[in-house]
Amino acid sequence: MAASGSAVSVLTPNGRRQTVKVSANTPLLQVLEDVCKKHGFNPEEHGLKFQRLVLDLSLQWRFASLPNNAKLEMVVCSRPQTGAESAVRIALQMEDGSRLQGSFSSGQSLWDLLAHFPQTRSVLSRWGIFVAIANNTLYGSQLYISLL
């Protein structure tokens, strides 16, 4: 597990190395996006590789099974990272312990998910709404841009 203040070194396709600071909760996609932004690459066309393994960019640093100070390589992906939208089944647990379930497209935002259920529509009009997902907390406008 990465300690607070750890860094990872990424070798870009143009031969330059970029050091990115990571925390345990940093998604690998964020590491790729940071490097791509600094060097002018498109993150949708690239991936990260550690030794011979292409990494799952949806994982957080702590769950990626990478050593501290890992040296990653940025590679051109043979297939785009954004795949076709698929159907996902979501269960939303309310504060009172009840659960709301439904099927949604993976391209829908969390806001769309919350607006789908009549029980949550009244809550959406309040200020300070947040959603806690896997130790991450999303607030307000983040719900519009976060996809399932």
XYZ file of C-alpha atoms in Angstrom:
148
model
C 0.000 0.000 0.000
C 1.320 3.429 -0.897
C 2.109 5.743 1.920
C 0.945 9.326 1.931
C 3.210 11.347 -0.327
C 4.424 8.454 -2.497
C 5.370 9.029 -6.113
C 5.296 6.969 -9.278
C 7.513 7.415 -12.317
C 5.859 7.102 -15.738
C 7.828 6.641 -18.971
C 5.981 8.386 -21.807
C 5.982 7.261 -25.477
C 8.281 10.185 -26.354
C 10.935 8.816 -23.972
C 10.499 11.289 -21.127
C 9.893 10.371 -17.510
C 7.209 12.084 -15.484
C 6.946 11.745 -11.717
C 3.420 11.889 -10.298
C 2.598 12.096 -6.600
C -0.009 9.553 -5.521
C -1.927 8.741 -2.375
C -3.563 5.444 -1.496
C -6.892 6.639 -2.937
C -5.515 8.011 -6.218
C -7.115 6.235 -9.207
C -4.669 4.996 -11.836
C -6.732 6.857 -14.432
C -5.853 10.104 -12.636
C -2.140 9.244 -12.899
C -2.523 8.643 -16.649
C -4.528 11.855 -17.132
C -1.928 13.916 -15.245
C 0.907 12.600 -17.411
C -1.078 12.995 -20.631
C -1.988 16.574 -19.743
C 1.657 17.539 -19.150
C 2.941 15.891 -22.337
C 0.029 16.532 -24.707
C -1.233 12.961 -25.157
C -4.831 11.767 -25.333
C -5.581 9.613 -22.231
C -8.304 7.704 -24.114
C -5.696 6.323 -26.517
C -3.173 5.262 -23.862
C -2.856 2.918 -20.922
C -0.371 2.174 -18.161
C 1.818 -0.899 -18.030
C 3.834 -2.305 -15.134
C 6.433 -4.812 -16.310
C 4.365 -6.900 -18.784
C 0.948 -6.235 -17.261
C -1.431 -3.602 -18.636
C -3.100 -2.034 -15.600
C -6.808 -1.600 -14.920
C -7.187 2.191 -14.803
C -10.353 2.015 -12.717
C -8.392 0.772 -9.681
C -7.142 2.982 -6.892
C -3.405 2.929 -6.216
C -3.825 0.825 -3.049
C -5.702 -1.943 -4.916
C -3.422 -2.070 -7.975
C -0.817 -4.333 -6.282
C 2.016 -2.014 -7.250
C 5.154 -1.467 -5.175
C 6.077 1.958 -3.800
C 7.998 4.077 -6.314
C 6.880 1.817 -9.170
C 8.128 2.611 -12.651
C 5.207 2.509 -15.082
C 5.205 2.760 -18.849
C 2.588 4.637 -20.849
C 1.557 2.540 -23.865
C -0.730 3.078 -26.837
C -3.865 0.966 -26.394
C -4.938 -1.333 -29.191
C -8.544 -0.760 -28.133
C -10.012 2.418 -26.665
C -10.523 2.664 -22.893
C -14.108 3.807 -23.322
C -16.074 0.739 -24.266
C -19.684 0.301 -25.221
C -22.174 1.207 -22.559
C -23.552 -1.780 -20.729
C -26.443 -2.343 -18.361
C -25.625 -2.337 -14.663
C -27.848 -3.165 -11.705
C -27.567 -0.677 -8.857
C -28.823 -0.944 -5.266
C -29.020 2.348 -3.402
C -29.136 2.095 0.397
C -31.086 4.885 2.073
C -30.391 6.398 5.506
C -33.282 4.439 7.049
C -31.759 1.125 5.870
C -34.166 0.517 2.964
C -32.817 -0.271 -0.505
C -33.852 1.001 -3.906
C -32.822 -1.094 -6.927
C -32.845 -0.498 -10.642
C -31.073 -1.192 -13.935
C -29.169 1.643 -15.582
C -26.803 2.266 -18.473
C -23.130 2.547 -17.466
C -23.014 5.907 -19.287
C -25.551 7.542 -16.975
C -24.431 9.964 -14.270
C -24.974 9.456 -10.551
C -27.355 12.418 -10.655
C -29.504 10.551 -13.221
C -29.521 7.533 -10.924
C -30.685 9.595 -7.949
C -33.332 11.413 -10.011
C -34.741 8.067 -11.214
C -36.185 7.087 -7.834
C -39.216 9.050 -6.533
C -37.954 8.624 -2.938
C -34.722 10.523 -3.709
C -36.149 13.344 -5.850
C -37.144 15.424 -2.826
C -33.636 15.069 -1.386
C -32.015 16.347 -4.608
C -33.435 19.814 -4.109
C -31.549 20.207 -0.803
C -28.120 21.806 -0.598
C -25.249 19.659 0.603
C -26.271 16.331 -0.951
C -23.462 13.802 -1.152
C -22.948 10.173 -2.116
C -20.408 7.872 -0.454
C -19.027 5.148 -2.729
C -16.134 2.847 -1.755
C -14.543 5.341 0.661
C -14.960 8.216 -1.832
C -17.435 11.004 -1.179
C -18.957 12.893 -4.113
C -20.682 16.263 -3.671
C -23.033 18.410 -5.762
C -21.638 18.993 -9.257
C -19.457 15.862 -9.064
C -22.685 13.838 -9.277
C -23.350 15.248 -12.764
C -19.988 14.195 -14.201
C -19.431 10.880 -12.380
C -20.614 7.987 -14.547
C -21.738 4.592 -13.376
